mmCIF file with all atom_site columns, C-alpha atoms and ligand atoms in Angstrom:
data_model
loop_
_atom_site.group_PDB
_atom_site.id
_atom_site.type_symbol
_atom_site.label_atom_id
_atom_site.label_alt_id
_atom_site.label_comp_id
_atom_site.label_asym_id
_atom_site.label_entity_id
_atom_site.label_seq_id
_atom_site.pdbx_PDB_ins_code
_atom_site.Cartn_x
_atom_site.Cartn_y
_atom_site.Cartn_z
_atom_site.occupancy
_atom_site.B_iso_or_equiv
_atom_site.pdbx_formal_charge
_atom_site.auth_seq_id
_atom_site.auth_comp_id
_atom_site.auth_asym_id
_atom_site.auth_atom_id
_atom_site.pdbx_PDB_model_num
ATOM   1   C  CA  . UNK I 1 1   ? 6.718   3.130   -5.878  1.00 0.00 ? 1   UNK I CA  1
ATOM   2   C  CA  . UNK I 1 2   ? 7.396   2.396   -2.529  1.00 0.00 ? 2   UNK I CA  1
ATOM   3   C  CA  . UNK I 1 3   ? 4.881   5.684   -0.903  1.00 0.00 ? 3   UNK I CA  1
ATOM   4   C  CA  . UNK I 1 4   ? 1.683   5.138   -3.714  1.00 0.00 ? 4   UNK I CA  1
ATOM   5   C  CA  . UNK I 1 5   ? 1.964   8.945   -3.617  1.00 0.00 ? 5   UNK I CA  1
ATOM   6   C  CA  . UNK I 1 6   ? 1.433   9.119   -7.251  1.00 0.00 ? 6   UNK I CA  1
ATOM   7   C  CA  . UNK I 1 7   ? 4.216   11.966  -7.224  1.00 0.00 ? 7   UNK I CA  1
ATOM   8   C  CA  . UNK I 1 8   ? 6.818   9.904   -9.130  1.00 0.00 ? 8   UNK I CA  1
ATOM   9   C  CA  . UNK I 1 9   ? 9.277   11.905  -10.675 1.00 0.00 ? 9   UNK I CA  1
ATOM   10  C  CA  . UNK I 1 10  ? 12.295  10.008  -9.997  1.00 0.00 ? 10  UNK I CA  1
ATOM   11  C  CA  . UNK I 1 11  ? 14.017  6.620   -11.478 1.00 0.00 ? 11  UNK I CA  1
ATOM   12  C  CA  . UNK I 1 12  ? 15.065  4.639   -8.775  1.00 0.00 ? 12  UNK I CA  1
ATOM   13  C  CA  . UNK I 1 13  ? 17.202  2.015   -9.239  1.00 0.00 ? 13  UNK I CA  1
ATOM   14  C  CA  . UNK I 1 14  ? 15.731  -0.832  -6.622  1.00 0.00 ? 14  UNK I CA  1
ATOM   15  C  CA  . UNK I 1 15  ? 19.583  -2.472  -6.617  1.00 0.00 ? 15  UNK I CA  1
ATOM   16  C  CA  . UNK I 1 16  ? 21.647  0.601   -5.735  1.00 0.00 ? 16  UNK I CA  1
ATOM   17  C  CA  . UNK I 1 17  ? 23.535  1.503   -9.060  1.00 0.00 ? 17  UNK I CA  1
ATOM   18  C  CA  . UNK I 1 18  ? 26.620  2.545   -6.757  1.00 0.00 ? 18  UNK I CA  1
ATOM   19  C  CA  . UNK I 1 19  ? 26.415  -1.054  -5.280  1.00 0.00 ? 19  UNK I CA  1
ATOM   20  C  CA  . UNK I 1 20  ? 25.015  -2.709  -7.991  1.00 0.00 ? 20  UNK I CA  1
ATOM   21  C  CA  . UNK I 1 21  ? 26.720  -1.498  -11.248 1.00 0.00 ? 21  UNK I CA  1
ATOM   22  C  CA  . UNK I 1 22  ? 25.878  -4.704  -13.219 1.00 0.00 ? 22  UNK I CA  1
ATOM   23  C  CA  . UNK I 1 23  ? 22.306  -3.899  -12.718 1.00 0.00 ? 23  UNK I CA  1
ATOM   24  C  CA  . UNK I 1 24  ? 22.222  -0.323  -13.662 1.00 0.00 ? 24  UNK I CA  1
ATOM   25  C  CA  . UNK I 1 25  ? 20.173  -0.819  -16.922 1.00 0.00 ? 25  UNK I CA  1
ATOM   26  C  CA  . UNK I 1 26  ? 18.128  -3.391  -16.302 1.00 0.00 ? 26  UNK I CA  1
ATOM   27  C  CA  . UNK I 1 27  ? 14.791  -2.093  -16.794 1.00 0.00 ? 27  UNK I CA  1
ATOM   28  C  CA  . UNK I 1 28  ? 13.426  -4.196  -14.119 1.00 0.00 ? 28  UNK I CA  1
ATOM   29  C  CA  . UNK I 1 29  ? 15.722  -2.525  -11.581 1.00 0.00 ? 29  UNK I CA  1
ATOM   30  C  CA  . UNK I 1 30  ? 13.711  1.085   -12.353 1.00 0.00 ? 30  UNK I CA  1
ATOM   31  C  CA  . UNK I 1 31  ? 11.149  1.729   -10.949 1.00 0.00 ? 31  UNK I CA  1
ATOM   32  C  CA  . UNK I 1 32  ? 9.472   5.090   -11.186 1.00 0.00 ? 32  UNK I CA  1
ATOM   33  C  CA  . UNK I 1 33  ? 9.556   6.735   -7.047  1.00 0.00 ? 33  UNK I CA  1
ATOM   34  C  CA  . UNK I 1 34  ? 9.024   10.297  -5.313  1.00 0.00 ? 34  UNK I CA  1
ATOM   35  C  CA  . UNK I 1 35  ? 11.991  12.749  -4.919  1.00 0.00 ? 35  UNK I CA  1
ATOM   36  C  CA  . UNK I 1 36  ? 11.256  11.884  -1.126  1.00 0.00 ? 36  UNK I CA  1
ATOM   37  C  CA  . UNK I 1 37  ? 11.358  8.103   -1.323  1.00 0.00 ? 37  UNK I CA  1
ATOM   38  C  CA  . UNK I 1 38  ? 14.224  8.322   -3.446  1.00 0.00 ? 38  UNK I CA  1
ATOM   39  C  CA  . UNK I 1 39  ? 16.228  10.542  -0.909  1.00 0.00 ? 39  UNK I CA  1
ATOM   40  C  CA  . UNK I 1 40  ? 15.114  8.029   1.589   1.00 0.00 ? 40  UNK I CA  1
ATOM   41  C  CA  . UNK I 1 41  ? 16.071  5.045   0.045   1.00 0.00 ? 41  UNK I CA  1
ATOM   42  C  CA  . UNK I 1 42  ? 19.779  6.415   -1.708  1.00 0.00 ? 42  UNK I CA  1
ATOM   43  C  CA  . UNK I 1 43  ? 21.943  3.644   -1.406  1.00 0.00 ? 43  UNK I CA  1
ATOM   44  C  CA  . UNK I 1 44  ? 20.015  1.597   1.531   1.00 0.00 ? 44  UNK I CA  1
ATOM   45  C  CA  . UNK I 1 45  ? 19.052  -2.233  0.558   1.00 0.00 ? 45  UNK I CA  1
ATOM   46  C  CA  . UNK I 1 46  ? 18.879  -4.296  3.566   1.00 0.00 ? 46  UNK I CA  1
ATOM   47  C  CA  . UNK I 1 47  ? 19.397  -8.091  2.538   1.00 0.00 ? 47  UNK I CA  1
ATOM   48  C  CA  . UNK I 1 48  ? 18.536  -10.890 4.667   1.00 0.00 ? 48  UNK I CA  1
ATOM   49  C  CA  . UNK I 1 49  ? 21.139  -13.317 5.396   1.00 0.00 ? 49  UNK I CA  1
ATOM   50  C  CA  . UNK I 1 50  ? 20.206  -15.319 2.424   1.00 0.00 ? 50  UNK I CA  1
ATOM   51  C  CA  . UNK I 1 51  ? 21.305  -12.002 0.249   1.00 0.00 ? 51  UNK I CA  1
ATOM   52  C  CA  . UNK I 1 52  ? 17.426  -11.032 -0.959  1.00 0.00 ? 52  UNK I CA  1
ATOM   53  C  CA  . UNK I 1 53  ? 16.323  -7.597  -0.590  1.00 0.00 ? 53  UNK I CA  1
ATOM   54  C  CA  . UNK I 1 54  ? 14.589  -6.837  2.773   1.00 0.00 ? 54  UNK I CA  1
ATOM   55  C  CA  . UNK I 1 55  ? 12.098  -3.869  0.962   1.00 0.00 ? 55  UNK I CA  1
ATOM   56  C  CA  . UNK I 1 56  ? 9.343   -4.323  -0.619  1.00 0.00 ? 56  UNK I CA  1
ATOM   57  C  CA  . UNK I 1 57  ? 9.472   -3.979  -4.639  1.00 0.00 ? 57  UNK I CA  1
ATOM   58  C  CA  . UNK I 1 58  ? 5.953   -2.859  -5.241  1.00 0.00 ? 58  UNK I CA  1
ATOM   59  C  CA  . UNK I 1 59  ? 6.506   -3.763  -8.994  1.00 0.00 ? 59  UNK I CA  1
ATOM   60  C  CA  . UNK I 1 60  ? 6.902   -7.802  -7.930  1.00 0.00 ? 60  UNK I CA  1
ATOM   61  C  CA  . UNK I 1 61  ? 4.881   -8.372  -4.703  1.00 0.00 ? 61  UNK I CA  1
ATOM   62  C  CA  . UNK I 1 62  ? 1.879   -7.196  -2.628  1.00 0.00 ? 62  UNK I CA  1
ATOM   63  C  CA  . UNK I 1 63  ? 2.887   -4.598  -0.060  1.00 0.00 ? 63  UNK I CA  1
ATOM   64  C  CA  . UNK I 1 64  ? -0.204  -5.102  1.967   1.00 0.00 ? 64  UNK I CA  1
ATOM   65  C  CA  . UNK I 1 65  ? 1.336   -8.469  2.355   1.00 0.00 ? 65  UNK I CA  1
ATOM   66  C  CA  . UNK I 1 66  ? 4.045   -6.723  4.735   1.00 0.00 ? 66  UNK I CA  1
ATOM   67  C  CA  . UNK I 1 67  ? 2.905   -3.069  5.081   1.00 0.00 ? 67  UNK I CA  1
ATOM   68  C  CA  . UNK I 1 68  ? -0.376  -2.125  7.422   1.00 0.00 ? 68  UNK I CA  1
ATOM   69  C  CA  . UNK I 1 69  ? -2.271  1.153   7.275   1.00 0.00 ? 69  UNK I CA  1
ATOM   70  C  CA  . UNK I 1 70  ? -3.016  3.187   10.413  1.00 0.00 ? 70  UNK I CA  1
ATOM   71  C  CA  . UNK I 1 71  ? -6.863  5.028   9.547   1.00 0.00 ? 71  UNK I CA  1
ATOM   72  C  CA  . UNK I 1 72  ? -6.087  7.332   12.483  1.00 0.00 ? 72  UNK I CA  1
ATOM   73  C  CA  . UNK I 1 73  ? -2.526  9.001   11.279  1.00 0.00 ? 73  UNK I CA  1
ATOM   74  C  CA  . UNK I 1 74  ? -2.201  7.723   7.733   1.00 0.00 ? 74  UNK I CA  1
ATOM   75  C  CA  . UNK I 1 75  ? 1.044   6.206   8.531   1.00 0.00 ? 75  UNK I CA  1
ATOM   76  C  CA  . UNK I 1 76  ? 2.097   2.672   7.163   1.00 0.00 ? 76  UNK I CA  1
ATOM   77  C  CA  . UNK I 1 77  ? 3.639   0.383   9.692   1.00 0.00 ? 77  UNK I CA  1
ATOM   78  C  CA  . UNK I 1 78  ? 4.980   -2.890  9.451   1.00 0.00 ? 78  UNK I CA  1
ATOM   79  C  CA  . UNK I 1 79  ? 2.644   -5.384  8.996   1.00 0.00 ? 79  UNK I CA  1
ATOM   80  C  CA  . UNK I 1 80  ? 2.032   -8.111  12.282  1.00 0.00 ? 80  UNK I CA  1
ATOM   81  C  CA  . UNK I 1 81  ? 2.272   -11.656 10.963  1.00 0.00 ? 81  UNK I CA  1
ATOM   82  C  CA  . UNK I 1 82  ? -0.210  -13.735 12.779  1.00 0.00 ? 82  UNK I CA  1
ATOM   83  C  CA  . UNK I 1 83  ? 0.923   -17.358 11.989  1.00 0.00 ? 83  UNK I CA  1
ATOM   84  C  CA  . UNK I 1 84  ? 5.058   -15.725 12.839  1.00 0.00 ? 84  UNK I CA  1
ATOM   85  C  CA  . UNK I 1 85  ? 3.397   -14.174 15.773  1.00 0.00 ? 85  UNK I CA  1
ATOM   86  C  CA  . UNK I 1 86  ? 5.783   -10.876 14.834  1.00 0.00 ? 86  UNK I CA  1
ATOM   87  C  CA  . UNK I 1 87  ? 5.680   -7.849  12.759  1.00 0.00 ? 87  UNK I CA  1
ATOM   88  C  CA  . UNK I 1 88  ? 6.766   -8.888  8.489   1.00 0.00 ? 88  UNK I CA  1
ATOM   89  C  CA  . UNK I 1 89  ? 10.697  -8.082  8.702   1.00 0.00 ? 89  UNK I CA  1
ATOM   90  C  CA  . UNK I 1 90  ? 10.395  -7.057  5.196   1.00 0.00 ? 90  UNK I CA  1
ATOM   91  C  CA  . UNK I 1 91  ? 7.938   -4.085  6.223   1.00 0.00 ? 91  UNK I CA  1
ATOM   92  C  CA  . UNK I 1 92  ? 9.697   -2.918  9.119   1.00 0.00 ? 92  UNK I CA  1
ATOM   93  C  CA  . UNK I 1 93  ? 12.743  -2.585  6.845   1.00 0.00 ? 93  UNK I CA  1
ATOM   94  C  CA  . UNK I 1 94  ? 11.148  -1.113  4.055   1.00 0.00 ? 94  UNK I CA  1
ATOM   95  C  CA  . UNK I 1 95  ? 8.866   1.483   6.812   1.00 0.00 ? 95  UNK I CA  1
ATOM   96  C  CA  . UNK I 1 96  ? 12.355  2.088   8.572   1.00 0.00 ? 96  UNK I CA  1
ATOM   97  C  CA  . UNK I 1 97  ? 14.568  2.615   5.606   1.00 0.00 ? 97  UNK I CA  1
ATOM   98  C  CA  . UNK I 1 98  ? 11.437  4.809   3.466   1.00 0.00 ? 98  UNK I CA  1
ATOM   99  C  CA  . UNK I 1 99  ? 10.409  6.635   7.023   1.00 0.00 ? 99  UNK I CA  1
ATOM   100 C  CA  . UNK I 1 100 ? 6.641   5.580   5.870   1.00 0.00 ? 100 UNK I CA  1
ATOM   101 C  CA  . UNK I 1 101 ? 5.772   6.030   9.543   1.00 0.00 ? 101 UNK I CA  1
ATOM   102 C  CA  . UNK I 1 102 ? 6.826   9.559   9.650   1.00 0.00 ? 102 UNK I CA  1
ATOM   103 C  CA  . UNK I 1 103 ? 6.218   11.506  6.694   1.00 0.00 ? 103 UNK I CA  1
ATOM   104 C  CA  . UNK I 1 104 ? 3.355   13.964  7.309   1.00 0.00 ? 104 UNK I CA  1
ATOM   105 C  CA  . UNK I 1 105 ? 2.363   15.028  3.800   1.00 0.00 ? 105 UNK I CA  1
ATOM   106 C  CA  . UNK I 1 106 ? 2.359   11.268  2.690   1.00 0.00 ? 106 UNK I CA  1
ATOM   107 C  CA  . UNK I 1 107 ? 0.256   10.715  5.806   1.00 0.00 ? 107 UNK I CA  1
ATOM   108 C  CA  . UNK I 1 108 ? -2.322  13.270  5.274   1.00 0.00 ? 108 UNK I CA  1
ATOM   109 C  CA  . UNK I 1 109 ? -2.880  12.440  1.490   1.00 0.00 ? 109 UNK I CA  1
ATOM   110 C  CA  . UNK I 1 110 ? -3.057  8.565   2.473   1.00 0.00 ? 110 UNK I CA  1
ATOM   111 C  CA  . UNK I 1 111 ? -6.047  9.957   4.977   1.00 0.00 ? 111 UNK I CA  1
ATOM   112 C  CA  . UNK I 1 112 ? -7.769  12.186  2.233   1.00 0.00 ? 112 UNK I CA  1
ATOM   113 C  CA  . UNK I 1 113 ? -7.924  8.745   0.115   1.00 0.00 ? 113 UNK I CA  1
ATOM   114 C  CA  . UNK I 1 114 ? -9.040  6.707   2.856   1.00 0.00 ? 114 UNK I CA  1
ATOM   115 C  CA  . UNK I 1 115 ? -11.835 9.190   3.260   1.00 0.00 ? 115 UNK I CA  1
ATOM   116 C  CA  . UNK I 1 116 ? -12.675 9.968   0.315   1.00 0.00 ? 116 UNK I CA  1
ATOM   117 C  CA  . UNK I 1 117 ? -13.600 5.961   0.070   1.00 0.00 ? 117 UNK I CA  1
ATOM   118 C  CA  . UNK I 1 118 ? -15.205 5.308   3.341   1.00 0.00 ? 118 UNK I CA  1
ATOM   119 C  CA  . UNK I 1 119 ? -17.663 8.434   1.372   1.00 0.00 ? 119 UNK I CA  1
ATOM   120 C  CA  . UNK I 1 120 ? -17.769 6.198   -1.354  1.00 0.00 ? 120 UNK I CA  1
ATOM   121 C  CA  . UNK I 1 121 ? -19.149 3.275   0.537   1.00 0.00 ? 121 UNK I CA  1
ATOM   122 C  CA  . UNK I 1 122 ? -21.039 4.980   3.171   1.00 0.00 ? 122 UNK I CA  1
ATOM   123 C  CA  . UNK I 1 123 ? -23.249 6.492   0.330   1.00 0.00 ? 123 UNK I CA  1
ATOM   124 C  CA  . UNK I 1 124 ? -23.473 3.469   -1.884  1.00 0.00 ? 124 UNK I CA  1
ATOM   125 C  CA  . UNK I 1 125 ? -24.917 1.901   1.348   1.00 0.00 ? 125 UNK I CA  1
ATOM   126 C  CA  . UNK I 1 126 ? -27.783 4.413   2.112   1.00 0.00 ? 126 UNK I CA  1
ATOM   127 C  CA  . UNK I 1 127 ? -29.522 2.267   -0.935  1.00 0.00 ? 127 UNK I CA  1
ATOM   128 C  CA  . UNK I 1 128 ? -31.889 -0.358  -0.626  1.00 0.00 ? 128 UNK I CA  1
ATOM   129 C  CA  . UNK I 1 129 ? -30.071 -2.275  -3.365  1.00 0.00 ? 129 UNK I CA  1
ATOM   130 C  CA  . UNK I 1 130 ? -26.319 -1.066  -3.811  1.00 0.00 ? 130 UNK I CA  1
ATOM   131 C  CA  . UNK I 1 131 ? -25.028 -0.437  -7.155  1.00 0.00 ? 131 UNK I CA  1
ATOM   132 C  CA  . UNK I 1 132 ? -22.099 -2.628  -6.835  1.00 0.00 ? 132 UNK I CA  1
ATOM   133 C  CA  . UNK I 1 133 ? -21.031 -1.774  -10.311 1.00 0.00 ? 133 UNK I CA  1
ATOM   134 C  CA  . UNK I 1 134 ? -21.320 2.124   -9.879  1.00 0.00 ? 134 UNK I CA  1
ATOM   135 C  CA  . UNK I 1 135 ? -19.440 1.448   -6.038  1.00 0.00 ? 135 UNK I CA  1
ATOM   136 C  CA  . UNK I 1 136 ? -16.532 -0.268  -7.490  1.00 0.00 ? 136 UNK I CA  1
ATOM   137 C  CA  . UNK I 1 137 ? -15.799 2.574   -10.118 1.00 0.00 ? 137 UNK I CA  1
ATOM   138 C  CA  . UNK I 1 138 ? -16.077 5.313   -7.458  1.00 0.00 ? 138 UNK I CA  1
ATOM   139 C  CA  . UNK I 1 139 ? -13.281 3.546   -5.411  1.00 0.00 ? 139 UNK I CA  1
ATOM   140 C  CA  . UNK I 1 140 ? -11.125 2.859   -8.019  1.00 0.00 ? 140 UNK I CA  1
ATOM   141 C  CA  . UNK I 1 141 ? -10.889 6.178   -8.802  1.00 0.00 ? 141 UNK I CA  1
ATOM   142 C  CA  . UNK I 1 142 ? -11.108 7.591   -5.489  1.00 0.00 ? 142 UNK I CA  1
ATOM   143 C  CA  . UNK I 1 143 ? -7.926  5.087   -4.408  1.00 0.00 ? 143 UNK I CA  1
ATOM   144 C  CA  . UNK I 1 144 ? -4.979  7.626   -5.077  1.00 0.00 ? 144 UNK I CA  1
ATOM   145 C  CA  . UNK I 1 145 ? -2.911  5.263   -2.871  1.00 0.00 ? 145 UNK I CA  1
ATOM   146 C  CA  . UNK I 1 146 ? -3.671  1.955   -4.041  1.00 0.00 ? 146 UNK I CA  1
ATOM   147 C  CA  . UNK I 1 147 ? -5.857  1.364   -0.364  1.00 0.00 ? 147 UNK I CA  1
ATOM   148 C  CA  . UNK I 1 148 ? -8.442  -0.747  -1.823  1.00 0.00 ? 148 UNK I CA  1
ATOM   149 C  CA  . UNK I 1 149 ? -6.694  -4.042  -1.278  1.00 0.00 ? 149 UNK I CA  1
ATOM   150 C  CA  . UNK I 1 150 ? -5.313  -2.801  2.477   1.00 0.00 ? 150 UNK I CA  1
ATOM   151 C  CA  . UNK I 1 151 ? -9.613  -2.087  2.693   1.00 0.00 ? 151 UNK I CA  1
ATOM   152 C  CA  . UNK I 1 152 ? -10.362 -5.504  1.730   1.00 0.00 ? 152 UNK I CA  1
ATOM   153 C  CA  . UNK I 1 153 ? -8.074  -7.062  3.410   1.00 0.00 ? 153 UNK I CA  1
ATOM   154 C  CA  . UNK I 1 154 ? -7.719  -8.686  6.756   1.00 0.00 ? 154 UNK I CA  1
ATOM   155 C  CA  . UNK I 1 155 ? -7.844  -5.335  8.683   1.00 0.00 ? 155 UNK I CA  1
ATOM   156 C  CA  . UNK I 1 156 ? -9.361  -2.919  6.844   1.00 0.00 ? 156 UNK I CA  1
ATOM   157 C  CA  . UNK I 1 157 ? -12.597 -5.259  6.614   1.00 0.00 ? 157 UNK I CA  1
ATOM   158 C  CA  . UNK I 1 158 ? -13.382 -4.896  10.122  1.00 0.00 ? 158 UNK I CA  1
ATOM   159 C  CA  . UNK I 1 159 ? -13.697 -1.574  10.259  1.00 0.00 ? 159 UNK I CA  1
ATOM   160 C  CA  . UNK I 1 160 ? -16.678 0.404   9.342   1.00 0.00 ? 160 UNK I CA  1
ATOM   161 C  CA  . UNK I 1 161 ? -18.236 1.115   6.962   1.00 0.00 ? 161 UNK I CA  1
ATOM   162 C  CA  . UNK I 1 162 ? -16.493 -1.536  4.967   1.00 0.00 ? 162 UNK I CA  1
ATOM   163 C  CA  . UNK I 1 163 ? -17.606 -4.169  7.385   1.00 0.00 ? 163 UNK I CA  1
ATOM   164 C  CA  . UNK I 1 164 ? -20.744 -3.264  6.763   1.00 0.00 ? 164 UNK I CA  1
ATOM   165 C  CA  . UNK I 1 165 ? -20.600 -3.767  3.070   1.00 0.00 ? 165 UNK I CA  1
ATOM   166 C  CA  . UNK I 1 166 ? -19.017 -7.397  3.621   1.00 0.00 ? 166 UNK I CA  1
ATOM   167 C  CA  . UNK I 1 167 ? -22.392 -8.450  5.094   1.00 0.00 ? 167 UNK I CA  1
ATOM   168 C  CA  . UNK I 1 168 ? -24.395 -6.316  2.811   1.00 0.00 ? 168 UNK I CA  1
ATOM   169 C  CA  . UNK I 1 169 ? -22.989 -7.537  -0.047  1.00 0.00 ? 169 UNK I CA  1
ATOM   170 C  CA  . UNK I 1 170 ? -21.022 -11.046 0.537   1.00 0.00 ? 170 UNK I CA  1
ATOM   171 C  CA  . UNK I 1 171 ? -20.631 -12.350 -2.912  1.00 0.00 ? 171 UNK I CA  1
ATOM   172 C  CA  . UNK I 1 172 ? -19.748 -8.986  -4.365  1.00 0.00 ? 172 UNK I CA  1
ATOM   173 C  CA  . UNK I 1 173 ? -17.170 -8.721  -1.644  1.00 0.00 ? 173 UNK I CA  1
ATOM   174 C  CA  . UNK I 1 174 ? -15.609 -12.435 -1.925  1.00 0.00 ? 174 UNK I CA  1
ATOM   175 C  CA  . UNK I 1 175 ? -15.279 -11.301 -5.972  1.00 0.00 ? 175 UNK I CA  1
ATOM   176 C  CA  . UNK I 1 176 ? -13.429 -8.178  -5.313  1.00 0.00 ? 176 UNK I CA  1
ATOM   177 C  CA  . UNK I 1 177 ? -11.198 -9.217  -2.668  1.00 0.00 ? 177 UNK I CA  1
ATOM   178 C  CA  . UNK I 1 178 ? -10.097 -12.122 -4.860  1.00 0.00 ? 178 UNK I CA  1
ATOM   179 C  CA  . UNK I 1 179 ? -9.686  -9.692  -8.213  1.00 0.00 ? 179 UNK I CA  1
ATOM   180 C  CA  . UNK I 1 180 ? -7.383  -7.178  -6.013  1.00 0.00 ? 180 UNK I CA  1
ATOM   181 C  CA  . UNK I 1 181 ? -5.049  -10.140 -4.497  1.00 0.00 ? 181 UNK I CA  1
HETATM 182 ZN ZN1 . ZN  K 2 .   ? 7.385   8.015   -2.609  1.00 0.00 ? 1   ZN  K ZN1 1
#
């Protein structure tokens, strides 16, 4: 939870149980995180002003919805909101509270993943007819970090070589992107 690290070692309860004693076992309050999310997190919750949480909870929403991935540094960052014309308050809260912008290791395994697909694609495109099939298996188990949808998505579709694909393949892509959302 919370990183996509796959490192989770940790039961985090997503209402602080020091805070929150009433919901220390509900099993919809664990959630499985890293030691270092967990350390992060402690006994933060930001709530709006209407008294919901202000992080993401991975197990209930998107996060692409409100997180962003930076290709360049592996960092996530708060994702901008076009129609609110500002950055998702709900993702700079969760990046701020969980440090997601500054946390090298998570960083550099984020960028392995993200290469590790752009492979994927850039290969399955050196074919005259790509093997959609064969393409969406090597993502899904190249995605350690549960990318795909950020790659499919409004900003990670630009970008090359998944742009690429979109026009290659445009009915393959429309199926995908609606099967990861
Ligand atoms: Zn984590």
């Amino acid at each position: 939870m919370y990183c996509v690290d796959s490192h989770g070692s940790d039961i985090d309860h997503f209402w602080p149980k020091a805070t929150y004693p009433d919901r220390a076992f509900v099993w919809s309050n664990m959630l499985l995180c890293c030691t270092e999310c967990g350390r992060f997190k402690g006994n933060r919750f930001p709530l709006s002003n209407a008294g919901q949480p202000m992080l993401v909870d991975p197990s209930a929403e998107d996060p692409w919805e409100h997180l962003d991935f930076d290709p360049d540094t592996g960092n996530l960052t708060a994702r901008y909101l076009a129609n609110c014309g500002a950055p998702s308050p709900k993702g700079e809260h969760t990046v701020k509270t969980l440090k997601l912008d500054r946390r090298e290791g998570m960083a550099a395994g984020y960028r392995r993943t993200y290469l590790r697909m752009e492979a994927c694609v850039r290969k399955a495109l050196t074919e005259d007819a790509i093997e959609l099939q064969k393409l969406a298996q090597d993502l899904q188990r190249a995605d350690d970090h549960g990318l795909l949808g950020w790659c499919l998505g409004p900003v990670g579709a630009r970008l090359e070589p998944f742009a690429e694909l979109r026009r290659r393949a445009p009915d393959a892509w429309d199926a995908w992107t609606a099967s990861v959302q």
